[in-house]
PDB file of C-alpha atoms in Angstrom:
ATOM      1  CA  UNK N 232       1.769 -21.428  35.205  1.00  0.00           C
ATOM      2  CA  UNK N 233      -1.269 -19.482  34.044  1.00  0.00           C
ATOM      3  CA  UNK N 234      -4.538 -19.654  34.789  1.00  0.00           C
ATOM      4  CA  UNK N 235      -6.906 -19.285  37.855  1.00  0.00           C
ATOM      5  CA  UNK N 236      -6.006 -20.226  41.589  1.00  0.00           C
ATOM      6  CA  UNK N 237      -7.278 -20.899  44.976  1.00  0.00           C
ATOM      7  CA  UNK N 238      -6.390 -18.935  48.092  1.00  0.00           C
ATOM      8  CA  UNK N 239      -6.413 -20.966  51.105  1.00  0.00           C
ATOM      9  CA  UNK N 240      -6.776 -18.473  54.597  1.00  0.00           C
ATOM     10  CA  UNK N 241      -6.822 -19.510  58.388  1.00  0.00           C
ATOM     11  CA  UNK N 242      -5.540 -17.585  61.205  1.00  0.00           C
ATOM     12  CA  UNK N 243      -3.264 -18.936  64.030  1.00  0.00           C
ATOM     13  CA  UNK N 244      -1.977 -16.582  67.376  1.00  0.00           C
ATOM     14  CA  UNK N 245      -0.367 -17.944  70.603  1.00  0.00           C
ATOM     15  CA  UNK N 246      -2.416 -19.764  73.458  1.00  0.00           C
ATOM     16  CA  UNK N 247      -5.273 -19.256  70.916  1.00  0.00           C
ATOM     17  CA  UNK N 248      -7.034 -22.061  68.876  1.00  0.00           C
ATOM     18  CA  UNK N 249      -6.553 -22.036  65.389  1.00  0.00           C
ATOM     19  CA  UNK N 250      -9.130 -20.999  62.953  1.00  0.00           C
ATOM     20  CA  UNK N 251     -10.689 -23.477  60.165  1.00  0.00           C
ATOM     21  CA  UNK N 252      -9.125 -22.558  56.818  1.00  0.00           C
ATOM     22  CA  UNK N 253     -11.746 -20.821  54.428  1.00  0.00           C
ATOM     23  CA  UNK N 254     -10.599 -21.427  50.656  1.00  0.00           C
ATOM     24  CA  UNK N 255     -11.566 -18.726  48.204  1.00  0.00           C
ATOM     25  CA  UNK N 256     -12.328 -20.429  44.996  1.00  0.00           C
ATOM     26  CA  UNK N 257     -10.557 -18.346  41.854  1.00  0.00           C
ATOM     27  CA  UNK N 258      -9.299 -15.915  44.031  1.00  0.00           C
ATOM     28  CA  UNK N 259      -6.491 -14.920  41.105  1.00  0.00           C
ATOM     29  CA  UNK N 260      -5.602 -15.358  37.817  1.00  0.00           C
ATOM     30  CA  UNK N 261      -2.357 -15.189  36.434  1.00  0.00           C
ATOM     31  CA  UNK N 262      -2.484 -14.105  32.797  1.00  0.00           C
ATOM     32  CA  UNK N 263      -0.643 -12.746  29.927  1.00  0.00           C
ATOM     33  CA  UNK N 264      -0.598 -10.562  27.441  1.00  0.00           C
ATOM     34  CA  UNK N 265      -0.874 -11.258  23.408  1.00  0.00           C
ATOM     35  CA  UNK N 266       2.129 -11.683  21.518  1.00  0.00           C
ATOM     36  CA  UNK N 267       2.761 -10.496  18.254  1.00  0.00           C
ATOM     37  CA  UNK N 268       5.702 -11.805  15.610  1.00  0.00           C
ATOM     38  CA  UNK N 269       6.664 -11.880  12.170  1.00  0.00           C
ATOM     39  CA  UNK N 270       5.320  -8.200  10.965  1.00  0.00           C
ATOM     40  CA  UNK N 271       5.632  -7.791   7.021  1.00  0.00           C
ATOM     41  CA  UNK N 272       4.415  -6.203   4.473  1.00  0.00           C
ATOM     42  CA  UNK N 273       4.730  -7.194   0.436  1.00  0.00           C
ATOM     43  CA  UNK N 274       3.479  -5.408  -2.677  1.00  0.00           C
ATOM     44  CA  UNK N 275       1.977  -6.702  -6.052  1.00  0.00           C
ATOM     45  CA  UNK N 276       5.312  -6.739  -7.042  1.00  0.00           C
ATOM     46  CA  UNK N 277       6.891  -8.629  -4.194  1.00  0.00           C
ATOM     47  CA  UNK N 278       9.016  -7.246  -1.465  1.00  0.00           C
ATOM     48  CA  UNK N 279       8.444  -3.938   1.031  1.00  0.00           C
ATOM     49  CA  UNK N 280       8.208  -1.574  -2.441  1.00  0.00           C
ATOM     50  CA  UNK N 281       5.405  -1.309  -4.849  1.00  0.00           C
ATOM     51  CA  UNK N 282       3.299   1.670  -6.480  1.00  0.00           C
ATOM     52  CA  UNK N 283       0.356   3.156  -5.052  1.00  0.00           C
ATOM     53  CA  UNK N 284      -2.576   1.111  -6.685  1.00  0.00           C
ATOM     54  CA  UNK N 285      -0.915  -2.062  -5.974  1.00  0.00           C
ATOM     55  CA  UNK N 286      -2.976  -4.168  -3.813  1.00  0.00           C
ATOM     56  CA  UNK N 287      -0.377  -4.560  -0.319  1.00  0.00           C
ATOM     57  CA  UNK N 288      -0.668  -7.581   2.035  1.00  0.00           C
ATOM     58  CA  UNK N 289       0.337  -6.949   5.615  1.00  0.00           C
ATOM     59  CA  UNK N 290       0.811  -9.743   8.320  1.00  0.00           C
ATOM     60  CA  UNK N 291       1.466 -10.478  11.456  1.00  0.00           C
ATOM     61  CA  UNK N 292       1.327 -13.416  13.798  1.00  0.00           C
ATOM     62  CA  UNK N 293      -0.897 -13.052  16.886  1.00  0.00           C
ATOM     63  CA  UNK N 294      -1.085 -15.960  19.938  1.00  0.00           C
ATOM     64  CA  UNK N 295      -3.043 -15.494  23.346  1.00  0.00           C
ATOM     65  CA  UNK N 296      -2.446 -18.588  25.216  1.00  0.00           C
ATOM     66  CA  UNK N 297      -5.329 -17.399  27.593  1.00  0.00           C
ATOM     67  CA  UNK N 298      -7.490 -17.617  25.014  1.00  0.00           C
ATOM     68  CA  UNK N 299      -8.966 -14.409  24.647  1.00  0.00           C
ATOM     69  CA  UNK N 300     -10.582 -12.780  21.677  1.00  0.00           C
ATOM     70  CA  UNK N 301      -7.840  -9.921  20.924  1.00  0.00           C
ATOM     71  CA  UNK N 302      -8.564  -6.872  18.208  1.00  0.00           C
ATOM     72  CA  UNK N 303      -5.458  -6.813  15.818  1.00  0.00           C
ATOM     73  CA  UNK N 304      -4.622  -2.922  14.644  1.00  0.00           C
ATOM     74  CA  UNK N 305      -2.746  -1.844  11.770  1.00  0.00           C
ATOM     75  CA  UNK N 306      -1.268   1.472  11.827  1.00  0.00           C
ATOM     76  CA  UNK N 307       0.905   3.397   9.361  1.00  0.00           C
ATOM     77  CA  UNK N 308       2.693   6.441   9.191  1.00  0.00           C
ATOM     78  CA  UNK N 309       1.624   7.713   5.746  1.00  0.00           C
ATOM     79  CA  UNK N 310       3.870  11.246   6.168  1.00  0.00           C
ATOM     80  CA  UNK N 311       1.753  12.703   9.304  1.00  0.00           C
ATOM     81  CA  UNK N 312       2.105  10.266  12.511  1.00  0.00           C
ATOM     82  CA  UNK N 313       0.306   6.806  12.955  1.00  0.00           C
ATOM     83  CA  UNK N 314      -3.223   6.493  11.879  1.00  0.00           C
ATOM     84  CA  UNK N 315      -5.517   3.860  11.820  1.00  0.00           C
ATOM     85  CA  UNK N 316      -5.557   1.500   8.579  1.00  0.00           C
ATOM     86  CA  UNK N 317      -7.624  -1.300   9.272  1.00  0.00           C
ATOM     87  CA  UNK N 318      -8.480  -3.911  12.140  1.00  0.00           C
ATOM     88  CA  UNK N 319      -9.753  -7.034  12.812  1.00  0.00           C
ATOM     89  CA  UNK N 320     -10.567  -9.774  15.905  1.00  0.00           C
ATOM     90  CA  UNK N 321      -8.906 -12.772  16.405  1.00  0.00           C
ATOM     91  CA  UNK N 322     -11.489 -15.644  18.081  1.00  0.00           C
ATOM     92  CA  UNK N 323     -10.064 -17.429  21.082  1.00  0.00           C
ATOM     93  CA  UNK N 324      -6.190 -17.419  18.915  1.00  0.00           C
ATOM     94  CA  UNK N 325      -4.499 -19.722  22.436  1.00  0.00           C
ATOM     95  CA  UNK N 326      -2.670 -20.754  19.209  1.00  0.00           C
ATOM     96  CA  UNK N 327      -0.501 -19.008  16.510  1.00  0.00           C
ATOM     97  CA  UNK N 328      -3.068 -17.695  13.867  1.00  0.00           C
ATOM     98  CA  UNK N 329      -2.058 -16.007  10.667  1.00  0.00           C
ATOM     99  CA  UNK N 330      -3.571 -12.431   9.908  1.00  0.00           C
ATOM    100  CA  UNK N 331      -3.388 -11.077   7.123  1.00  0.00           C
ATOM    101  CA  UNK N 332      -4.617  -6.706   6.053  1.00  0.00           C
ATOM    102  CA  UNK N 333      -5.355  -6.050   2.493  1.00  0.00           C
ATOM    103  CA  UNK N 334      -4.444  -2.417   1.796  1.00  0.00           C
ATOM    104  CA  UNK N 335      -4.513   0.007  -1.117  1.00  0.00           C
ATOM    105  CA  UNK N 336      -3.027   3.971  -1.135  1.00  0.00           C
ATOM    106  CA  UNK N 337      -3.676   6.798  -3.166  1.00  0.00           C
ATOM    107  CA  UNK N 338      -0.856   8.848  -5.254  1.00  0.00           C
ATOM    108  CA  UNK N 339      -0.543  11.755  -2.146  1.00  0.00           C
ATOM    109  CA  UNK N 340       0.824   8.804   0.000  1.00  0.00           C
ATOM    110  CA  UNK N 341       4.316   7.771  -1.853  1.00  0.00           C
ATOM    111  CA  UNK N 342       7.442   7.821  -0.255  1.00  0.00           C
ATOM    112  CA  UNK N 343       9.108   6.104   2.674  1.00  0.00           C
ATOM    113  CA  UNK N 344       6.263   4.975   5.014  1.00  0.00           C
ATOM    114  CA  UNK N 345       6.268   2.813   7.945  1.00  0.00           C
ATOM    115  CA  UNK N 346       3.465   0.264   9.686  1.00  0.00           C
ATOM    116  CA  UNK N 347       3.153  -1.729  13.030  1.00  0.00           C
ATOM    117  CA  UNK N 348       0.490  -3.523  14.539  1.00  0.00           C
ATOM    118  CA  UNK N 349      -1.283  -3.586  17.522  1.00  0.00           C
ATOM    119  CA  UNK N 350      -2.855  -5.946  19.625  1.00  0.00           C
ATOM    120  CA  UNK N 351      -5.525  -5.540  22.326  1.00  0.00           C
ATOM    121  CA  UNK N 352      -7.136  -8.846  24.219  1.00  0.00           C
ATOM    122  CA  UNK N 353     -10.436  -8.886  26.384  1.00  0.00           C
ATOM    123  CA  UNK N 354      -8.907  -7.902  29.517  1.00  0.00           C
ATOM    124  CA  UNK N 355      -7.059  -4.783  27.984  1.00  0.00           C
ATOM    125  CA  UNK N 356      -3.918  -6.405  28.175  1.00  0.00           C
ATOM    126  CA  UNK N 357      -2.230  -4.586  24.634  1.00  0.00           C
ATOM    127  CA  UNK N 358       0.994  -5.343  22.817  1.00  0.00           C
ATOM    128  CA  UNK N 359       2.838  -3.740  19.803  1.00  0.00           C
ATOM    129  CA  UNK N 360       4.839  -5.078  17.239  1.00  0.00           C
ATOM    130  CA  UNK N 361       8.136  -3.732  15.920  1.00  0.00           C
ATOM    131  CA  UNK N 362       8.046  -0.735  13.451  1.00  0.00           C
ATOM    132  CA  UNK N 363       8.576  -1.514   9.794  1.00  0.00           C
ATOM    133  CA  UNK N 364       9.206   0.533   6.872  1.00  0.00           C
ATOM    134  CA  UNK N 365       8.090   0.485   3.185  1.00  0.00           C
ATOM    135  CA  UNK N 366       8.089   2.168  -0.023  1.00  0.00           C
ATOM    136  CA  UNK N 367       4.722   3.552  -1.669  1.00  0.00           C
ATOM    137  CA  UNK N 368       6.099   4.670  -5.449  1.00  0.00           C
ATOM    138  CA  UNK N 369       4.724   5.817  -8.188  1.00  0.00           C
ATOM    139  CA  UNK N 370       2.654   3.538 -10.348  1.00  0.00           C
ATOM    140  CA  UNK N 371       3.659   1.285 -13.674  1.00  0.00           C
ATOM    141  CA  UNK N 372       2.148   2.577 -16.628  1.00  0.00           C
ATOM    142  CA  UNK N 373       0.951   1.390 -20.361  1.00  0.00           C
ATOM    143  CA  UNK N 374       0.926   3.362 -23.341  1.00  0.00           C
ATOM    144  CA  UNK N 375      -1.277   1.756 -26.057  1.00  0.00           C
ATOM    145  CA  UNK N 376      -1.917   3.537 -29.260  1.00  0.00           C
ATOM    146  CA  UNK N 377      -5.069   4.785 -30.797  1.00  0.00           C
ATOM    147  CA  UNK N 378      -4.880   6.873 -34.104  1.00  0.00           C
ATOM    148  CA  UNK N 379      -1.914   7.613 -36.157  1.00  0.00           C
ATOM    149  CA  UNK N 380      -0.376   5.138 -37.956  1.00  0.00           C
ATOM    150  CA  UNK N 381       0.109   4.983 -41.521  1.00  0.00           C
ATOM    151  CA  UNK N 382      -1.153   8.630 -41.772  1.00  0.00           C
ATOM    152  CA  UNK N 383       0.087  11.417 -44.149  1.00  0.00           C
ATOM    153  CA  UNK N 384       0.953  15.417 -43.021  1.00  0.00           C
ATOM    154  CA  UNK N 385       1.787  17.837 -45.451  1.00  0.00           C
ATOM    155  CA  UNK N 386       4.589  20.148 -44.731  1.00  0.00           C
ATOM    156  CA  UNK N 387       2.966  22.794 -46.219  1.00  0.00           C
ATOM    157  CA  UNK N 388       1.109  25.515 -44.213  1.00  0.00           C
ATOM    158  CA  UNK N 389      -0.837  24.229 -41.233  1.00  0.00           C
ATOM    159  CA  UNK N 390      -1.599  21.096 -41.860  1.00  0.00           C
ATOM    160  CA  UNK N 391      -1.119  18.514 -38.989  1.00  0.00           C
ATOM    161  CA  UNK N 392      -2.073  14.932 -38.354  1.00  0.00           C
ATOM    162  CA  UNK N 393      -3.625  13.626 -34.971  1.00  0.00           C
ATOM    163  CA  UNK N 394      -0.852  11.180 -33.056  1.00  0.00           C
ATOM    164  CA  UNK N 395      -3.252   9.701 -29.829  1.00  0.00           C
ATOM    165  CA  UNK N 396      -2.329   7.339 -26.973  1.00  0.00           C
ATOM    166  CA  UNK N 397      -4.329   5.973 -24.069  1.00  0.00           C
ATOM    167  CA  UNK N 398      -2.284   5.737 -20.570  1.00  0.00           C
ATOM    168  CA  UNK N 399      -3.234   2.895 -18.433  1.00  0.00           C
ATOM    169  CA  UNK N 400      -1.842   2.050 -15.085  1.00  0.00           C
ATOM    170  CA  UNK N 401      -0.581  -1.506 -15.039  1.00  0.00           C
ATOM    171  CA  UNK N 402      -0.776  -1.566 -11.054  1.00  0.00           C
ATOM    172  CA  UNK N 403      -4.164  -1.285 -11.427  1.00  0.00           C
ATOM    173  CA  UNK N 404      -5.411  -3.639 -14.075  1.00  0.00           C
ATOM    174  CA  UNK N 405      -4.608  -1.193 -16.796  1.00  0.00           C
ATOM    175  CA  UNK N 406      -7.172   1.315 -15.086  1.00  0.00           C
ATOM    176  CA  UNK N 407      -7.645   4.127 -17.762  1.00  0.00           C
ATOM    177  CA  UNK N 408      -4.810   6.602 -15.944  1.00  0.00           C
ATOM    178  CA  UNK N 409      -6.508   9.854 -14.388  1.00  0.00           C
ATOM    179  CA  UNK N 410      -6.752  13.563 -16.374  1.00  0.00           C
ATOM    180  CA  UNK N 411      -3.650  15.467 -15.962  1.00  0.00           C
ATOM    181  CA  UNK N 412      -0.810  13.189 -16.788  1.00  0.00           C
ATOM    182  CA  UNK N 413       2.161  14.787 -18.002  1.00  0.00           C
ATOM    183  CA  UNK N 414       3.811  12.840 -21.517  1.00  0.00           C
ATOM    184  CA  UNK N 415       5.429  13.302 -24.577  1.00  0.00           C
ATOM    185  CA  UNK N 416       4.987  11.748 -28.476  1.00  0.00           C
ATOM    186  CA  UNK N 417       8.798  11.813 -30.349  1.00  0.00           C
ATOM    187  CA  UNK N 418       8.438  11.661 -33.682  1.00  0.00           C
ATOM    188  CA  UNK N 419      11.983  10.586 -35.951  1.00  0.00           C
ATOM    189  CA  UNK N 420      13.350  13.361 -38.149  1.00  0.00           C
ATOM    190  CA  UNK N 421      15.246  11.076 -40.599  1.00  0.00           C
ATOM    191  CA  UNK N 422      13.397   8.104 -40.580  1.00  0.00           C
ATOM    192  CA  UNK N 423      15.824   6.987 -37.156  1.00  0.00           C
ATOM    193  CA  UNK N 424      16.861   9.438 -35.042  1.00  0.00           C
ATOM    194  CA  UNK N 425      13.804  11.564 -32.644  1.00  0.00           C
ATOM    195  CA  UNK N 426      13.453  14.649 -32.403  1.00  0.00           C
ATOM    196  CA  UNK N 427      12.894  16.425 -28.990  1.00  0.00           C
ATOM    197  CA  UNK N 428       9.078  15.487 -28.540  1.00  0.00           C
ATOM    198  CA  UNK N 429       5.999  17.241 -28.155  1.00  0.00           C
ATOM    199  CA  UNK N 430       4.598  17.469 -24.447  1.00  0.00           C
ATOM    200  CA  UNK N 431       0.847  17.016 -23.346  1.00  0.00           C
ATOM    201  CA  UNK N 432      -1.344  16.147 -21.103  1.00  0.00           C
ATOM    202  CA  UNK N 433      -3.977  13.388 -20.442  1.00  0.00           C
ATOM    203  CA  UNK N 434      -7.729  14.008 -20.771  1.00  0.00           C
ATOM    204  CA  UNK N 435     -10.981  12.948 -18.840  1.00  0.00           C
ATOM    205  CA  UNK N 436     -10.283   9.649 -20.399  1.00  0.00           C
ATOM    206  CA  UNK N 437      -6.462   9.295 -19.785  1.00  0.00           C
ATOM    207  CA  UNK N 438      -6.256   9.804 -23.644  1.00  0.00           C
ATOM    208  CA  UNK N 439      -3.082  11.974 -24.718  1.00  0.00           C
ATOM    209  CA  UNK N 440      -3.293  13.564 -28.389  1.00  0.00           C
ATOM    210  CA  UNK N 441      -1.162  15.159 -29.940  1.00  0.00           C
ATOM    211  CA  UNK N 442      -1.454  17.130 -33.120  1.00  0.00           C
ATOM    212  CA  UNK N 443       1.719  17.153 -35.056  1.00  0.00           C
ATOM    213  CA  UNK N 444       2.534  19.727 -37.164  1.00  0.00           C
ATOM    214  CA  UNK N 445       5.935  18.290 -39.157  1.00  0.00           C
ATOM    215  CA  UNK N 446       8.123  21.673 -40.274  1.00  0.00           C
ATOM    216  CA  UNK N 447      11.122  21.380 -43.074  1.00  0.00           C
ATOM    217  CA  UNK N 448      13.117  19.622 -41.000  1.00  0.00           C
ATOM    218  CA  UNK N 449      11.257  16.456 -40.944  1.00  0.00           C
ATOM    219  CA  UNK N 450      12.136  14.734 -44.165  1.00  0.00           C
ATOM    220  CA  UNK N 451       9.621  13.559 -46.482  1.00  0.00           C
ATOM    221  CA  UNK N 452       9.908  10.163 -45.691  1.00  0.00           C
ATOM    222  CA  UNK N 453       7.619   7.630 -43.832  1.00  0.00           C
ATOM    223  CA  UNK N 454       9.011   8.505 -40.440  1.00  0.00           C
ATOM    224  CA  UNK N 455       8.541   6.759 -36.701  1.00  0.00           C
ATOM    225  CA  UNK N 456       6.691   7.837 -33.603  1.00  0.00           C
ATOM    226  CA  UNK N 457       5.879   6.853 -30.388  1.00  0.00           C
ATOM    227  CA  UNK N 458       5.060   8.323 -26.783  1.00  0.00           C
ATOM    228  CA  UNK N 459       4.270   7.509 -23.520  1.00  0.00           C
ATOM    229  CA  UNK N 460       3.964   9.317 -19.692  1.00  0.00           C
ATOM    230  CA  UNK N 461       7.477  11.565 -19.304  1.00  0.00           C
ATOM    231  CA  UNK N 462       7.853  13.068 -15.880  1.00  0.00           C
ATOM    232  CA  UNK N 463       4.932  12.909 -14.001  1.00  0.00           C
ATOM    233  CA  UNK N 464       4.417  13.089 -10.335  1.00  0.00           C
ATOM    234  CA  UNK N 465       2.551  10.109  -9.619  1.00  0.00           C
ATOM    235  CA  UNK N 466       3.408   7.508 -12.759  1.00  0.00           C
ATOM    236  CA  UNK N 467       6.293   5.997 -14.049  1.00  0.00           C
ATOM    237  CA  UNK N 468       7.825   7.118 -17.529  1.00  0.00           C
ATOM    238  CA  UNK N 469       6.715   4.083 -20.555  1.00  0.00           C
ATOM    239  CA  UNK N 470       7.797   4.162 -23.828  1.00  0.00           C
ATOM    240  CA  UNK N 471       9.592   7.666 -24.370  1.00  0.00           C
TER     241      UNK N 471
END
């Protein structure tokens, strides 16, 4: 079993007396290293996929049954080898203890990723866990109007009417959504079927506006609109 042990030592030789035995107290110690089991990983959404902002949870189970204090690693492969993530110590865990990493990523880090964890105890004595994978994606958005409803254009000349939405990503508590998105506002032709929208971009405060200039063929009617992120890098089409 583990733990420390006594050496007992004497000498004995032919036609000579034997010596007294000398004990040497803790001479060894038979120990072990820390174990590591049930790796995982789940998004805000549940399950090993989830968009950037989402707040991750990764765990592990770690047990030294000689009681050592043992610094838990998380490590990820984020498209450029392991690095570092985060890290923690484990008190005295001779039993099974539960840890648990709270994580966030940035929009450069989606795609197919993969974690593990790593444990190191008091006497150096390290252990690894399994390699996982997971999916960083892009994030959920939210298009919520601002201006143009119940507004008139004229036809005529140049005259054009503001259509403005705000983009909000959902995976992080409707954050305002950064400058730079890419979207599009359709506006009907005949009162029900769109036409082939009008593309912008977000501003400073994740506001898209768009100002519509309606030609001949857009009847004169009260007609529809609506609009929402359309093929962006790092969000999720809403509303197109």
């Amino acid at each position: 079993p583990l733990g420390d042990y006594n050496t007992p030592i004497n000498a004995t030789k032919q036609f000579y007396n034997g010596s007294l035995t000398t004990k040497k107290v803790n001479a060894y110690e038979l120990a072990t290293d820390p174990a590591l089991s049930s790796p995982a990983t789940a998004s805000d959404q549940g399950g090993t996929t989830g968009g950037w902002g989402e707040t991750w949870d990764f765990t592990v189970n770690i047990q030294d049954v000689d009681a050592d204090n043992v610094t838990v690693q998380l490590w990820a492969n984020l498209g450029n080898n392991f690095q570092l993530l985060n890290t923690t110590t484990c008190t005295a865990c001779s039993s099974q203890t539960g840890i648990t990493f709270l994580q966030t990523f940035n929009r450069t880090q989606i795609g197919n990723r993969a974690f593990k964890f790593n444990a190191t105890d008091t006497r150096n004595y390290t252990n690894e866990s399994i390699t996982q994978n997971f999916t960083i994606e892009k994030d959920n958005t939210l298009a919520v109007f601002i201006t143009g409803n119940d507004i008139s254009i004229d036809r005529e000349a140049s005259a054009t009417g503001l259509l403005a939405i705000e983009i909000q990503d959902t995976d992080r508590a409707n954050a305002i959504a950064s400058s730079g998105v890419n979207g599009s506002v359709f506006v009907t032709t005949d009162t029900a079927g769109f036409d082939g929208g009008t593309t912008n971009q977000t501003n400073s405060s994740g506001q898209m506006n768009i100002y519509f200039n309606p030609t001949c063929s857009y009847t004169a009617a009260e007609q529809k609109w609506r609009g929402g992120v359309a093929g962006d890098e790092f969000y999720k089409d809403s509303n197109i």
